[in-house]
Amino acid sequence: GVMGGAATEALPEGPPESSVFVSRVLLPAALALPSPASARCAERQYVLAVISEYLHSQQQHSLPIDEVCCTLLLMLLAEQGSYFQLHQLVQYHLMPDSVELAHR
């Protein structure tokens, strides 16, 4: 359509694709976290909670789990030494068990 003399592109309807959401929202939020990694950092806890809930929502709605999102969660938890939490995510099938995961 034309607004104010400038042509505008129609926005896609519905929610963004998972890869767009992860690359434009979750990844920048994770990369902006303060260093060194601390499990007590409120911002970090919030980003981890958002990523976990996003993956949980994908699982609950039988959507394919976003691998980049899983890798991001894995990286953030490993950075802060939260190995028990990582174990729980695999145990409760929120994060797919794989050879790649084992090597990380």
PDB file of C-alpha atoms in Angstrom:
ATOM      1  CA  GLY A   1       0.000   0.000   0.000  1.00  0.00           C
ATOM      2  CA  VAL A   2       0.939   3.662  -0.183  1.00  0.00           C
ATOM      3  CA  MET A   3       1.141   5.729   3.018  1.00  0.00           C
ATOM      4  CA  GLY A   4       2.288   9.321   3.047  1.00  0.00           C
ATOM      5  CA  GLY A   5       3.565   8.984  -0.494  1.00  0.00           C
ATOM      6  CA  ALA A   6       5.960   6.108   0.358  1.00  0.00           C
ATOM      7  CA  ALA A   7       5.345   2.523  -0.662  1.00  0.00           C
ATOM      8  CA  THR A   8       5.249   0.132   2.277  1.00  0.00           C
ATOM      9  CA  GLU A   9       5.673  -3.621   2.234  1.00  0.00           C
ATOM     10  CA  ALA A  10       2.853  -5.695   3.638  1.00  0.00           C
ATOM     11  CA  LEU A  11       3.887  -7.337   6.888  1.00  0.00           C
ATOM     12  CA  PRO A  12       3.411 -11.098   7.075  1.00  0.00           C
ATOM     13  CA  GLU A  13       0.419 -12.135   9.138  1.00  0.00           C
ATOM     14  CA  GLY A  14       0.797 -14.211  12.276  1.00  0.00           C
ATOM     15  CA  PRO A  15       3.803 -14.826  14.480  1.00  0.00           C
ATOM     16  CA  PRO A  16       7.337 -14.715  13.046  1.00  0.00           C
ATOM     17  CA  GLU A  17       9.115 -17.886  12.009  1.00  0.00           C
ATOM     18  CA  SER A  18      11.048 -19.508  14.855  1.00  0.00           C
ATOM     19  CA  SER A  19      14.412 -18.757  13.222  1.00  0.00           C
ATOM     20  CA  VAL A  20      13.522 -15.056  12.922  1.00  0.00           C
ATOM     21  CA  PHE A  21      12.407 -14.868  16.557  1.00  0.00           C
ATOM     22  CA  VAL A  22      15.563 -16.621  17.767  1.00  0.00           C
ATOM     23  CA  SER A  23      17.976 -14.600  15.593  1.00  0.00           C
ATOM     24  CA  ARG A  24      16.365 -11.191  16.169  1.00  0.00           C
ATOM     25  CA  VAL A  25      15.179 -11.456  19.779  1.00  0.00           C
ATOM     26  CA  LEU A  26      16.738 -14.277  21.800  1.00  0.00           C
ATOM     27  CA  LEU A  27      20.266 -14.291  20.355  1.00  0.00           C
ATOM     28  CA  PRO A  28      20.825 -10.511  20.726  1.00  0.00           C
ATOM     29  CA  ALA A  29      19.449 -10.658  24.288  1.00  0.00           C
ATOM     30  CA  ALA A  30      21.846 -13.492  25.169  1.00  0.00           C
ATOM     31  CA  LEU A  31      24.831 -11.766  23.562  1.00  0.00           C
ATOM     32  CA  ALA A  32      24.103  -8.574  25.516  1.00  0.00           C
ATOM     33  CA  LEU A  33      24.375 -10.355  28.889  1.00  0.00           C
ATOM     34  CA  PRO A  34      27.154  -9.118  31.179  1.00  0.00           C
ATOM     35  CA  SER A  35      30.422 -11.038  31.567  1.00  0.00           C
ATOM     36  CA  PRO A  36      31.600 -13.032  33.432  1.00  0.00           C
ATOM     37  CA  ALA A  37      28.610 -15.376  33.486  1.00  0.00           C
ATOM     38  CA  SER A  38      26.868 -15.477  36.852  1.00  0.00           C
ATOM     39  CA  ALA A  39      23.845 -17.626  37.662  1.00  0.00           C
ATOM     40  CA  ARG A  40      22.764 -14.877  40.081  1.00  0.00           C
ATOM     41  CA  CYS A  41      22.477 -12.191  37.380  1.00  0.00           C
ATOM     42  CA  ALA A  42      18.773 -11.230  37.120  1.00  0.00           C
ATOM     43  CA  GLU A  43      19.046 -10.404  33.396  1.00  0.00           C
ATOM     44  CA  ARG A  44      20.637 -13.787  32.739  1.00  0.00           C
ATOM     45  CA  GLN A  45      17.949 -15.598  34.757  1.00  0.00           C
ATOM     46  CA  TYR A  46      15.266 -13.782  32.754  1.00  0.00           C
ATOM     47  CA  VAL A  47      16.817 -14.632  29.358  1.00  0.00           C
ATOM     48  CA  LEU A  48      17.244 -18.279  30.423  1.00  0.00           C
ATOM     49  CA  ALA A  49      13.598 -18.403  31.570  1.00  0.00           C
ATOM     50  CA  VAL A  50      12.371 -16.917  28.270  1.00  0.00           C
ATOM     51  CA  ILE A  51      14.407 -19.401  26.201  1.00  0.00           C
ATOM     52  CA  SER A  52      13.260 -22.334  28.371  1.00  0.00           C
ATOM     53  CA  GLU A  53       9.599 -21.301  28.098  1.00  0.00           C
ATOM     54  CA  TYR A  54       9.924 -20.816  24.348  1.00  0.00           C
ATOM     55  CA  LEU A  55      11.321 -24.344  23.927  1.00  0.00           C
ATOM     56  CA  HIS A  56       8.671 -25.728  26.299  1.00  0.00           C
ATOM     57  CA  SER A  57       5.936 -24.018  24.260  1.00  0.00           C
ATOM     58  CA  GLN A  58       7.302 -25.503  21.027  1.00  0.00           C
ATOM     59  CA  GLN A  59       7.292 -28.938  22.638  1.00  0.00           C
ATOM     60  CA  GLN A  60       3.756 -28.555  24.058  1.00  0.00           C
ATOM     61  CA  HIS A  61       2.398 -27.601  20.627  1.00  0.00           C
ATOM     62  CA  SER A  62       4.251 -30.448  18.869  1.00  0.00           C
ATOM     63  CA  LEU A  63       6.368 -27.990  16.887  1.00  0.00           C
ATOM     64  CA  PRO A  64       9.911 -28.863  15.838  1.00  0.00           C
ATOM     65  CA  ILE A  65      12.375 -27.738  18.517  1.00  0.00           C
ATOM     66  CA  ASP A  66      14.589 -24.887  17.307  1.00  0.00           C
ATOM     67  CA  GLU A  67      18.161 -26.249  17.365  1.00  0.00           C
ATOM     68  CA  VAL A  68      19.789 -22.801  17.485  1.00  0.00           C
ATOM     69  CA  CYS A  69      17.653 -22.003  20.520  1.00  0.00           C
ATOM     70  CA  CYS A  70      18.687 -25.298  22.178  1.00  0.00           C
ATOM     71  CA  THR A  71      22.346 -24.560  21.480  1.00  0.00           C
ATOM     72  CA  LEU A  72      21.948 -21.064  22.920  1.00  0.00           C
ATOM     73  CA  LEU A  73      20.366 -22.421  26.106  1.00  0.00           C
ATOM     74  CA  LEU A  74      23.076 -25.072  26.359  1.00  0.00           C
ATOM     75  CA  MET A  75      25.825 -22.469  25.930  1.00  0.00           C
ATOM     76  CA  LEU A  76      24.360 -20.114  28.547  1.00  0.00           C
ATOM     77  CA  LEU A  77      23.875 -22.865  31.137  1.00  0.00           C
ATOM     78  CA  ALA A  78      27.347 -24.334  30.542  1.00  0.00           C
ATOM     79  CA  GLU A  79      28.937 -20.858  30.776  1.00  0.00           C
ATOM     80  CA  GLN A  80      27.599 -20.450  34.288  1.00  0.00           C
ATOM     81  CA  GLY A  81      28.257 -24.060  35.323  1.00  0.00           C
ATOM     82  CA  SER A  82      24.578 -25.062  35.648  1.00  0.00           C
ATOM     83  CA  TYR A  83      25.149 -28.701  34.716  1.00  0.00           C
ATOM     84  CA  PHE A  84      22.357 -30.050  36.931  1.00  0.00           C
ATOM     85  CA  GLN A  85      19.846 -27.826  35.115  1.00  0.00           C
ATOM     86  CA  LEU A  86      21.232 -29.046  31.770  1.00  0.00           C
ATOM     87  CA  HIS A  87      20.792 -32.641  32.932  1.00  0.00           C
ATOM     88  CA  GLN A  88      17.167 -31.910  33.891  1.00  0.00           C
ATOM     89  CA  LEU A  89      16.406 -30.383  30.487  1.00  0.00           C
ATOM     90  CA  VAL A  90      17.622 -33.549  28.761  1.00  0.00           C
ATOM     91  CA  GLN A  91      15.943 -35.827  31.328  1.00  0.00           C
ATOM     92  CA  TYR A  92      12.550 -34.148  30.814  1.00  0.00           C
ATOM     93  CA  HIS A  93      13.025 -34.081  27.022  1.00  0.00           C
ATOM     94  CA  LEU A  94      12.949 -30.299  26.691  1.00  0.00           C
ATOM     95  CA  MET A  95      16.334 -30.495  25.011  1.00  0.00           C
ATOM     96  CA  PRO A  96      16.744 -33.387  22.568  1.00  0.00           C
ATOM     97  CA  ASP A  97      19.371 -35.906  23.648  1.00  0.00           C
ATOM     98  CA  SER A  98      21.987 -36.183  20.906  1.00  0.00           C
ATOM     99  CA  VAL A  99      25.625 -37.013  20.233  1.00  0.00           C
ATOM    100  CA  GLU A 100      26.223 -33.306  19.503  1.00  0.00           C
ATOM    101  CA  LEU A 101      24.846 -32.405  22.943  1.00  0.00           C
ATOM    102  CA  ALA A 102      27.053 -35.004  24.616  1.00  0.00           C
ATOM    103  CA  HIS A 103      30.156 -33.533  22.956  1.00  0.00           C
ATOM    104  CA  ARG A 104      29.384 -30.079  24.310  1.00  0.00           C
TER     105      ARG A 104
END
